[in-house]
Every structure is written in structure tokens, then in C-alpha cells.
Amino acid sequence: MLLYFFITCFSFILFLKPLPLKPLLPWASEIRLLSFWFLKDLFLFSCLGSLRNTLLKVFYINIIPLKTSIKKMSLSSSARAEKSALDDETGGMSVLDLPELALECVLERLPPAGLCSMAGVCTSLRERCVSDHLWEKHMKHKWGRVIGPAAYREWQWHLASRKDLGSCKQGKPKGFMRLLSFFWPSSWSTPKVDPVNNSRQRSSLPVNSIMSWYLALETGKFWFPAQVFNRENGHVGFMLSCYDAELNYDPRTDTFQARYPPHGRRAISIESGVPWERLRAPSVDTSPHDLHISDCLHDLLPGDHIEIQWRRNKEFPYGWWYGVVGHLESCDGNENYCRCHNSDTVVLEFHQYTPGSRWRSTTVNRKEHREEGNEADGFYGGIRKLYKNEEISRWRRLWPTEVLE
């Protein structure tokens, strides 16, 4: 339409030019000037109208969908920026292109070292890789046998006493961040450029996370309470016993260092090279200096497997000793005629000692049992019955090669 109008006007002007024209009156030139501006305005109006229609089409076809796309992208702009950077490095594909469920399955199958390496790639992956649900199974698989409520309380106290664990000051890293550097990718502890805000940021691990606790245990910088079977390298005086100690892990030898608390005139005792097989989480949540309240005395029958607290004197902490419930002297051991379970007296036997040894057996009162003993034979405390075959088998695997005196 605009082209047709332009051709018509141009032809009309060429047609008028050869005609003989008489001089116009003065006011006629003004009229011709007005007609020229009218044509100019009309031409511009037509152009602007056509341009307006074109822009509206572009706006509705392209701009509105683009705004919607930008709005969706703004929800995860940092992840999009990181994905773009990864795409540039990998030629257009990255792990962030995987569906959510597929990526989650990949991360669940990574070992701890793999999760740490993956978490050092970008912020988006770090947020996923430090999630507690990914580290719970790793914590349970490796540390579940030796970590109990007491160790968790110790970890919480450790965090509360060092509130600046998550901060990383300039210069040489200190404390917790330095120990994590042994296991953590080095890129985590160096400043990074945020692709969205174009600012340098420093990455840090949430200290109150399962991953943080796992790495603290794995690097051997965190001492935690647990119990050690046959303490002090199986010293004859501690055979088939289990004592509380503070432990830390040595990743180079895959063993532990045990630190036994002082008692009486005896200083702190330290044992190195303790294997996993000699460790367990505390069987009951009772301090080694407190008497365990027995709740199984009325259920004890001859042949039952038990653990009983014992200490040398009042200044010593309790240790747990393995034994079995025996028969009374008046009973011949015949199951058809045995009435030992009706008696208030319970016989406890320790078969690792030779018959006739003063450590071979003792008796406790089923109804009124508290701490019993003396300075010569030691003091017997609380009793717990062993119901799981796993616990019984563990004690039997530690059985001494020779009978003790």
C-alpha cells in the first residue's frame, strides 16, 4: 500500500512539471508549502503505522515467550550460569543436563571421595553433594558400629565450643578448615568468581552437617567416645572385657588410637593400632563411673549370656565383662529338674578363668542387687542380658587362647 501511494504521488509530480505555469499569487506558494508538509506528514504517519504493526507482531510472537523463559531461568540463574560454563568446557553437555531423578541416583551411588570431588565442581552440585540424606548411609556403613549417642553429644559440644569452624579467614587456614583440606578438593577452599554477581566468593561446608562430621572422623582430628575390647593390646588383666576410651582414626593404617582416662594413681594410658574388630559403640548410655540400673534380673536363666560392670576399686571406672548365668550348687544342671530361676540368688560364671580361681564365679541378689564386692575382689555393678547372637559371637571371637588363672 505504501509503495502504491509513493508511485502515484511521484507520477503526478512528473506530470505537472512540463505544463506551462503562470506565476502564482503570493498566497499560493504558502498553500503549496502546506501541501508539501501535509504529504510529508502523511508519508511518515504511514511508515510509522506500518512499523508499529510490525513491532507488535514481533512482540507477541517473540518477546512474550522470551519473558516467560527469562522468568523461569531467573529461578535458578546461578545454576544456569554454571551450566553454561560447564557446557563451554564439555562441548555442550554437562551432568546438570540430566533429569532430576537420574542425577540423584548418580550421586547416591558415589563413594565419599566421589561426592567430595563432585561437590568441588560448582555451587549447584555442592548444594546437592553436601545433603545429609546422601551422607547418612556412608556414616552408618562405616561408622555406625562405633558411633553412639555419646559420640553425637561430643560432636555437638565440639561445634558449640568452636562457632567459627565454618569461617575461613585469609592467610593460612586454621583448625577445622585445615583438617578438611586433606580430604576436601583444594578448589573448595580458594575464592571463586560468582558468574551471576561477578564477585569472588569463598566456599565453605556447613559444619553442622553429616558430611562435616564424617570428614572430621575420617581425617582423625576428632576424638570420640567408644568402647574397646581387651584393652591395652589384650593385656591378661583385661581379657574378655570392654572399657570406655576416647578414640581417633588413623586413615593411613585404618586403625585407631585409644586414650583411656586416668584412674587412681594411674596416668592416661594410650594404645595405638587398635583394629575395628575391637571397637563398639557404648552398649548403654551410662557413664563408666555410674552404676547401670539392671532391668533384666528377673529374666535371667541358666545359660543366658550377660555383661556385668566391674571395677577394681571405687576410684576406677567400670568396665563391662562377659559371663554366663550358671546353676546353684544345689542344682545338678538337669534342665527337667532345674529350679534356679525361682531363687533370688543368681550365679554368674566367667569361664575364661580356671576352676577354683577367685574370678571364676560370683553371686548377686535378683531382687536387691546394687554394687557388690570388696577391695580384694573388686566391685560388681549393673548387669545387661545379651539377646543378640551377634553380640555373643563377638565375645566368643575374642576368647583367649589360654585359660586364665
PDB file of C-alpha atoms in Angstrom, residues 172-392:
ATOM      1  CA  LYS A 172      46.911 -19.897  56.418  1.00  0.00           C
ATOM      2  CA  PRO A 173      43.790 -21.997  57.132  1.00  0.00           C
ATOM      3  CA  LYS A 174      43.361 -22.906  60.749  1.00  0.00           C
ATOM      4  CA  GLY A 175      41.640 -25.547  62.778  1.00  0.00           C
ATOM      5  CA  PHE A 176      38.803 -27.414  61.189  1.00  0.00           C
ATOM      6  CA  MET A 177      39.183 -25.984  57.693  1.00  0.00           C
ATOM      7  CA  ARG A 178      42.806 -27.083  57.573  1.00  0.00           C
ATOM      8  CA  LEU A 179      41.981 -30.665  58.523  1.00  0.00           C
ATOM      9  CA  LEU A 180      39.265 -30.752  55.859  1.00  0.00           C
ATOM     10  CA  SER A 181      41.802 -29.702  53.245  1.00  0.00           C
ATOM     11  CA  PHE A 182      43.369 -33.157  53.496  1.00  0.00           C
ATOM     12  CA  PHE A 183      40.167 -34.778  52.207  1.00  0.00           C
ATOM     13  CA  TRP A 184      38.394 -31.880  50.520  1.00  0.00           C
ATOM     14  CA  PRO A 185      39.107 -30.699  46.966  1.00  0.00           C
ATOM     15  CA  SER A 186      41.518 -27.770  47.112  1.00  0.00           C
ATOM     16  CA  SER A 187      39.224 -25.744  44.855  1.00  0.00           C
ATOM     17  CA  TRP A 188      36.704 -25.539  47.704  1.00  0.00           C
ATOM     18  CA  SER A 189      38.991 -23.518  49.908  1.00  0.00           C
ATOM     19  CA  THR A 190      40.005 -20.997  47.231  1.00  0.00           C
ATOM     20  CA  PRO A 191      37.915 -17.967  46.243  1.00  0.00           C
ATOM     21  CA  LYS A 192      35.684 -18.411  43.204  1.00  0.00           C
ATOM     22  CA  VAL A 193      34.067 -15.926  40.854  1.00  0.00           C
ATOM     23  CA  ASP A 194      30.299 -15.907  41.021  1.00  0.00           C
ATOM     24  CA  PRO A 195      29.155 -15.919  37.351  1.00  0.00           C
ATOM     25  CA  VAL A 196      25.900 -14.160  38.245  1.00  0.00           C
ATOM     26  CA  ASN A 197      27.060 -11.387  40.558  1.00  0.00           C
ATOM     27  CA  ASN A 198      30.593 -11.245  39.123  1.00  0.00           C
ATOM     28  CA  SER A 199      32.047 -11.279  42.625  1.00  0.00           C
ATOM     29  CA  ARG A 200      34.574 -13.510  44.344  1.00  0.00           C
ATOM     30  CA  GLN A 201      33.161 -15.878  46.902  1.00  0.00           C
ATOM     31  CA  ARG A 202      34.686 -18.412  49.260  1.00  0.00           C
ATOM     32  CA  SER A 203      33.082 -21.820  49.537  1.00  0.00           C
ATOM     33  CA  SER A 204      32.558 -23.430  52.913  1.00  0.00           C
ATOM     34  CA  LEU A 205      30.994 -26.608  54.240  1.00  0.00           C
ATOM     35  CA  PRO A 206      28.066 -26.430  56.692  1.00  0.00           C
ATOM     36  CA  VAL A 207      29.735 -27.515  59.921  1.00  0.00           C
ATOM     37  CA  ASN A 208      26.511 -28.878  61.396  1.00  0.00           C
ATOM     38  CA  SER A 209      26.087 -31.455  58.639  1.00  0.00           C
ATOM     39  CA  ILE A 210      26.631 -35.191  58.458  1.00  0.00           C
ATOM     40  CA  MET A 211      29.274 -34.661  55.786  1.00  0.00           C
ATOM     41  CA  SER A 212      31.195 -32.366  58.109  1.00  0.00           C
ATOM     42  CA  TRP A 213      31.040 -34.964  60.885  1.00  0.00           C
ATOM     43  CA  TYR A 214      32.062 -37.763  58.522  1.00  0.00           C
ATOM     44  CA  LEU A 215      35.124 -35.852  57.318  1.00  0.00           C
ATOM     45  CA  ALA A 216      36.104 -34.933  60.866  1.00  0.00           C
ATOM     46  CA  LEU A 217      36.079 -38.632  61.773  1.00  0.00           C
ATOM     47  CA  GLU A 218      37.768 -39.700  58.550  1.00  0.00           C
ATOM     48  CA  THR A 219      40.679 -37.295  58.942  1.00  0.00           C
ATOM     49  CA  GLY A 220      41.332 -38.408  62.521  1.00  0.00           C
ATOM     50  CA  LYS A 221      41.151 -34.927  64.007  1.00  0.00           C
ATOM     51  CA  PHE A 222      38.049 -35.557  66.113  1.00  0.00           C
ATOM     52  CA  TRP A 223      38.264 -37.704  69.244  1.00  0.00           C
ATOM     53  CA  PHE A 224      35.047 -39.517  70.081  1.00  0.00           C
ATOM     54  CA  PRO A 225      33.955 -41.794  72.947  1.00  0.00           C
ATOM     55  CA  ALA A 226      33.560 -45.521  72.277  1.00  0.00           C
ATOM     56  CA  GLN A 227      34.458 -48.844  73.912  1.00  0.00           C
ATOM     57  CA  VAL A 228      37.477 -51.111  73.346  1.00  0.00           C
ATOM     58  CA  PHE A 229      37.517 -54.884  73.826  1.00  0.00           C
ATOM     59  CA  ASN A 230      40.531 -56.426  75.582  1.00  0.00           C
ATOM     60  CA  ARG A 231      42.166 -53.076  76.228  1.00  0.00           C
ATOM     61  CA  GLU A 232      45.899 -52.457  76.159  1.00  0.00           C
ATOM     62  CA  ASN A 233      46.645 -54.974  73.411  1.00  0.00           C
ATOM     63  CA  GLY A 234      44.860 -57.828  75.142  1.00  0.00           C
ATOM     64  CA  HIS A 235      46.584 -57.475  78.490  1.00  0.00           C
ATOM     65  CA  VAL A 236      45.898 -60.562  80.572  1.00  0.00           C
ATOM     66  CA  GLY A 237      44.214 -58.459  83.232  1.00  0.00           C
ATOM     67  CA  PHE A 238      41.590 -57.234  80.757  1.00  0.00           C
ATOM     68  CA  MET A 239      40.711 -60.346  78.767  1.00  0.00           C
ATOM     69  CA  LEU A 240      37.030 -60.527  77.747  1.00  0.00           C
ATOM     70  CA  SER A 241      36.351 -57.020  78.996  1.00  0.00           C
ATOM     71  CA  CYS A 242      35.257 -53.827  77.284  1.00  0.00           C
ATOM     72  CA  TYR A 243      36.315 -50.392  78.549  1.00  0.00           C
ATOM     73  CA  ASP A 244      35.405 -46.844  77.622  1.00  0.00           C
ATOM     74  CA  ALA A 245      38.020 -44.758  75.838  1.00  0.00           C
ATOM     75  CA  GLU A 246      38.443 -41.763  73.563  1.00  0.00           C
ATOM     76  CA  LEU A 247      39.323 -42.740  70.015  1.00  0.00           C
ATOM     77  CA  ASN A 248      40.582 -41.151  66.856  1.00  0.00           C
ATOM     78  CA  TYR A 249      41.020 -42.697  63.444  1.00  0.00           C
ATOM     79  CA  ASP A 250      44.309 -43.097  61.563  1.00  0.00           C
ATOM     80  CA  PRO A 251      43.448 -43.158  57.830  1.00  0.00           C
ATOM     81  CA  ARG A 252      46.969 -44.278  56.888  1.00  0.00           C
ATOM     82  CA  THR A 253      46.732 -47.589  58.773  1.00  0.00           C
ATOM     83  CA  ASP A 254      42.920 -47.939  59.002  1.00  0.00           C
ATOM     84  CA  THR A 255      43.278 -48.375  62.770  1.00  0.00           C
ATOM     85  CA  PHE A 256      42.563 -46.297  65.862  1.00  0.00           C
ATOM     86  CA  GLN A 257      44.384 -44.709  68.728  1.00  0.00           C
ATOM     87  CA  ALA A 258      42.714 -45.260  72.102  1.00  0.00           C
ATOM     88  CA  ARG A 259      43.136 -42.926  75.042  1.00  0.00           C
ATOM     89  CA  TYR A 260      41.987 -44.421  78.350  1.00  0.00           C
ATOM     90  CA  PRO A 261      41.079 -41.961  81.122  1.00  0.00           C
ATOM     91  CA  PRO A 262      43.237 -41.812  84.250  1.00  0.00           C
ATOM     92  CA  HIS A 263      42.045 -43.570  87.401  1.00  0.00           C
ATOM     93  CA  GLY A 264      43.526 -43.728  90.856  1.00  0.00           C
ATOM     94  CA  ARG A 265      47.272 -43.131  90.645  1.00  0.00           C
ATOM     95  CA  ARG A 266      47.402 -44.367  87.067  1.00  0.00           C
ATOM     96  CA  ALA A 267      48.011 -41.761  84.365  1.00  0.00           C
ATOM     97  CA  ILE A 268      46.370 -41.636  80.956  1.00  0.00           C
ATOM     98  CA  SER A 269      47.062 -44.803  79.004  1.00  0.00           C
ATOM     99  CA  ILE A 270      47.355 -44.632  75.204  1.00  0.00           C
ATOM    100  CA  GLU A 271      47.111 -47.615  72.872  1.00  0.00           C
ATOM    101  CA  SER A 272      47.863 -47.438  69.145  1.00  0.00           C
ATOM    102  CA  GLY A 273      46.917 -49.690  66.266  1.00  0.00           C
ATOM    103  CA  VAL A 274      43.512 -50.729  67.620  1.00  0.00           C
ATOM    104  CA  PRO A 275      41.616 -52.551  64.820  1.00  0.00           C
ATOM    105  CA  TRP A 276      37.943 -52.121  64.012  1.00  0.00           C
ATOM    106  CA  GLU A 277      37.174 -55.611  65.368  1.00  0.00           C
ATOM    107  CA  ARG A 278      37.966 -54.490  68.921  1.00  0.00           C
ATOM    108  CA  LEU A 279      35.668 -51.476  68.930  1.00  0.00           C
ATOM    109  CA  ARG A 280      31.995 -50.901  69.517  1.00  0.00           C
ATOM    110  CA  ALA A 281      29.625 -48.094  70.357  1.00  0.00           C
ATOM    111  CA  PRO A 282      28.735 -47.995  74.082  1.00  0.00           C
ATOM    112  CA  SER A 283      26.146 -50.682  74.752  1.00  0.00           C
ATOM    113  CA  VAL A 284      24.245 -48.471  77.208  1.00  0.00           C
ATOM    114  CA  ASP A 285      24.142 -44.728  77.583  1.00  0.00           C
ATOM    115  CA  THR A 286      25.677 -44.816  81.071  1.00  0.00           C
ATOM    116  CA  SER A 287      28.841 -43.103  82.244  1.00  0.00           C
ATOM    117  CA  PRO A 288      31.675 -45.537  83.132  1.00  0.00           C
ATOM    118  CA  HIS A 289      31.676 -44.009  86.610  1.00  0.00           C
ATOM    119  CA  ASP A 290      27.948 -44.614  87.196  1.00  0.00           C
ATOM    120  CA  LEU A 291      26.136 -47.789  88.169  1.00  0.00           C
ATOM    121  CA  HIS A 292      23.964 -49.200  85.398  1.00  0.00           C
ATOM    122  CA  ILE A 293      20.424 -49.908  86.575  1.00  0.00           C
ATOM    123  CA  SER A 294      19.757 -53.573  85.770  1.00  0.00           C
ATOM    124  CA  ASP A 295      16.331 -54.321  84.272  1.00  0.00           C
ATOM    125  CA  CYS A 296      16.852 -57.978  83.349  1.00  0.00           C
ATOM    126  CA  LEU A 297      17.491 -59.687  86.713  1.00  0.00           C
ATOM    127  CA  HIS A 298      14.104 -61.382  86.882  1.00  0.00           C
ATOM    128  CA  ASP A 299      14.563 -62.777  83.358  1.00  0.00           C
ATOM    129  CA  LEU A 300      17.943 -64.400  83.902  1.00  0.00           C
ATOM    130  CA  LEU A 301      18.074 -68.183  83.414  1.00  0.00           C
ATOM    131  CA  PRO A 302      20.990 -70.650  83.500  1.00  0.00           C
ATOM    132  CA  GLY A 303      22.821 -70.490  80.179  1.00  0.00           C
ATOM    133  CA  ASP A 304      21.983 -66.844  79.458  1.00  0.00           C
ATOM    134  CA  HIS A 305      24.842 -64.651  78.261  1.00  0.00           C
ATOM    135  CA  ILE A 306      25.432 -61.433  80.171  1.00  0.00           C
ATOM    136  CA  GLU A 307      27.727 -58.449  80.586  1.00  0.00           C
ATOM    137  CA  ILE A 308      28.390 -57.104  84.066  1.00  0.00           C
ATOM    138  CA  GLN A 309      30.091 -53.953  85.273  1.00  0.00           C
ATOM    139  CA  TRP A 310      33.261 -54.462  87.296  1.00  0.00           C
ATOM    140  CA  ARG A 311      35.926 -52.178  88.695  1.00  0.00           C
ATOM    141  CA  ARG A 312      38.983 -52.747  90.801  1.00  0.00           C
ATOM    142  CA  ASN A 313      38.126 -50.144  93.431  1.00  0.00           C
ATOM    143  CA  LYS A 314      35.950 -47.092  93.897  1.00  0.00           C
ATOM    144  CA  GLU A 315      38.407 -44.820  92.101  1.00  0.00           C
ATOM    145  CA  PHE A 316      38.415 -46.883  88.915  1.00  0.00           C
ATOM    146  CA  PRO A 317      35.826 -46.584  86.119  1.00  0.00           C
ATOM    147  CA  TYR A 318      33.606 -49.555  85.340  1.00  0.00           C
ATOM    148  CA  GLY A 319      34.395 -51.962  82.540  1.00  0.00           C
ATOM    149  CA  TRP A 320      31.985 -54.496  81.013  1.00  0.00           C
ATOM    150  CA  TRP A 321      32.920 -58.161  81.464  1.00  0.00           C
ATOM    151  CA  TYR A 322      31.493 -61.157  79.652  1.00  0.00           C
ATOM    152  CA  GLY A 323      29.940 -64.076  81.555  1.00  0.00           C
ATOM    153  CA  VAL A 324      27.104 -66.591  81.612  1.00  0.00           C
ATOM    154  CA  VAL A 325      24.406 -67.455  84.147  1.00  0.00           C
ATOM    155  CA  GLY A 326      25.228 -70.700  85.956  1.00  0.00           C
ATOM    156  CA  HIS A 327      23.411 -73.151  88.228  1.00  0.00           C
ATOM    157  CA  LEU A 328      23.211 -73.065  92.001  1.00  0.00           C
ATOM    158  CA  GLU A 329      25.351 -75.517  93.951  1.00  0.00           C
ATOM    159  CA  SER A 330      22.181 -77.342  94.971  1.00  0.00           C
ATOM    160  CA  CYS A 331      21.240 -77.893  91.314  1.00  0.00           C
ATOM    161  CA  ASP A 332      22.703 -80.729  89.249  1.00  0.00           C
ATOM    162  CA  GLY A 333      22.167 -78.846  85.978  1.00  0.00           C
ATOM    163  CA  ASN A 334      19.386 -81.125  84.731  1.00  0.00           C
ATOM    164  CA  GLU A 335      17.008 -78.932  82.755  1.00  0.00           C
ATOM    165  CA  ASN A 336      13.996 -81.072  83.695  1.00  0.00           C
ATOM    166  CA  TYR A 337      14.524 -80.526  87.411  1.00  0.00           C
ATOM    167  CA  CYS A 338      16.285 -77.128  87.480  1.00  0.00           C
ATOM    168  CA  ARG A 339      14.602 -74.542  89.728  1.00  0.00           C
ATOM    169  CA  CYS A 340      17.386 -71.943  89.727  1.00  0.00           C
ATOM    170  CA  HIS A 341      15.136 -69.365  88.125  1.00  0.00           C
ATOM    171  CA  ASN A 342      12.890 -69.435  91.207  1.00  0.00           C
ATOM    172  CA  SER A 343      15.744 -68.468  93.533  1.00  0.00           C
ATOM    173  CA  ASP A 344      16.635 -64.904  94.485  1.00  0.00           C
ATOM    174  CA  THR A 345      20.312 -65.778  94.077  1.00  0.00           C
ATOM    175  CA  VAL A 346      21.827 -65.672  90.600  1.00  0.00           C
ATOM    176  CA  VAL A 347      25.142 -67.385  89.884  1.00  0.00           C
ATOM    177  CA  LEU A 348      27.401 -65.644  87.334  1.00  0.00           C
ATOM    178  CA  GLU A 349      30.290 -67.605  85.848  1.00  0.00           C
ATOM    179  CA  PHE A 350      33.352 -66.438  83.909  1.00  0.00           C
ATOM    180  CA  HIS A 351      34.673 -69.453  82.055  1.00  0.00           C
ATOM    181  CA  GLN A 352      37.791 -67.690  80.801  1.00  0.00           C
ATOM    182  CA  TYR A 353      39.232 -68.344  84.282  1.00  0.00           C
ATOM    183  CA  THR A 354      40.273 -71.746  85.564  1.00  0.00           C
ATOM    184  CA  PRO A 355      38.011 -73.602  88.039  1.00  0.00           C
ATOM    185  CA  GLY A 356      38.915 -72.595  91.574  1.00  0.00           C
ATOM    186  CA  SER A 357      40.046 -69.090  90.612  1.00  0.00           C
ATOM    187  CA  ARG A 358      38.542 -66.355  92.722  1.00  0.00           C
ATOM    188  CA  TRP A 359      37.443 -64.704  89.453  1.00  0.00           C
ATOM    189  CA  ARG A 360      35.653 -67.824  88.234  1.00  0.00           C
ATOM    190  CA  SER A 361      32.199 -67.039  89.646  1.00  0.00           C
ATOM    191  CA  THR A 362      30.184 -64.688  91.842  1.00  0.00           C
ATOM    192  CA  THR A 363      26.591 -64.370  93.031  1.00  0.00           C
ATOM    193  CA  VAL A 364      24.166 -61.463  93.022  1.00  0.00           C
ATOM    194  CA  ASN A 365      20.749 -60.931  94.541  1.00  0.00           C
ATOM    195  CA  ARG A 366      17.965 -60.931  91.988  1.00  0.00           C
ATOM    196  CA  LYS A 367      15.730 -58.541  93.969  1.00  0.00           C
ATOM    197  CA  GLU A 368      18.135 -56.225  95.776  1.00  0.00           C
ATOM    198  CA  HIS A 369      21.184 -56.096  93.531  1.00  0.00           C
ATOM    199  CA  ARG A 370      23.273 -52.972  93.757  1.00  0.00           C
ATOM    200  CA  GLU A 371      27.046 -52.656  93.642  1.00  0.00           C
ATOM    201  CA  GLU A 372      28.553 -55.634  95.486  1.00  0.00           C
ATOM    202  CA  GLY A 373      32.158 -56.576  96.299  1.00  0.00           C
ATOM    203  CA  ASN A 374      35.208 -55.519  98.253  1.00  0.00           C
ATOM    204  CA  GLU A 375      38.676 -54.062  97.795  1.00  0.00           C
ATOM    205  CA  ALA A 376      40.244 -57.518  97.372  1.00  0.00           C
ATOM    206  CA  ASP A 377      37.953 -58.951  94.675  1.00  0.00           C
ATOM    207  CA  GLY A 378      36.703 -55.728  93.148  1.00  0.00           C
ATOM    208  CA  PHE A 379      33.164 -54.407  92.814  1.00  0.00           C
ATOM    209  CA  TYR A 380      30.419 -55.827  90.599  1.00  0.00           C
ATOM    210  CA  GLY A 381      27.852 -53.404  89.216  1.00  0.00           C
ATOM    211  CA  GLY A 382      24.961 -53.412  86.769  1.00  0.00           C
ATOM    212  CA  ILE A 383      24.062 -56.349  84.509  1.00  0.00           C
ATOM    213  CA  ARG A 384      22.715 -56.436  80.970  1.00  0.00           C
ATOM    214  CA  LYS A 385      21.473 -59.557  79.248  1.00  0.00           C
ATOM    215  CA  LEU A 386      22.706 -60.314  75.726  1.00  0.00           C
ATOM    216  CA  TYR A 387      19.824 -61.122  73.404  1.00  0.00           C
ATOM    217  CA  LYS A 388      21.524 -60.859  70.003  1.00  0.00           C
ATOM    218  CA  ASN A 389      23.610 -63.693  68.619  1.00  0.00           C
ATOM    219  CA  GLU A 390      25.854 -61.086  67.008  1.00  0.00           C
ATOM    220  CA  GLU A 391      26.926 -59.766  70.415  1.00  0.00           C
ATOM    221  CA  ILE A 392      27.508 -63.268  71.799  1.00  0.00           C
TER     222      ILE A 392
END
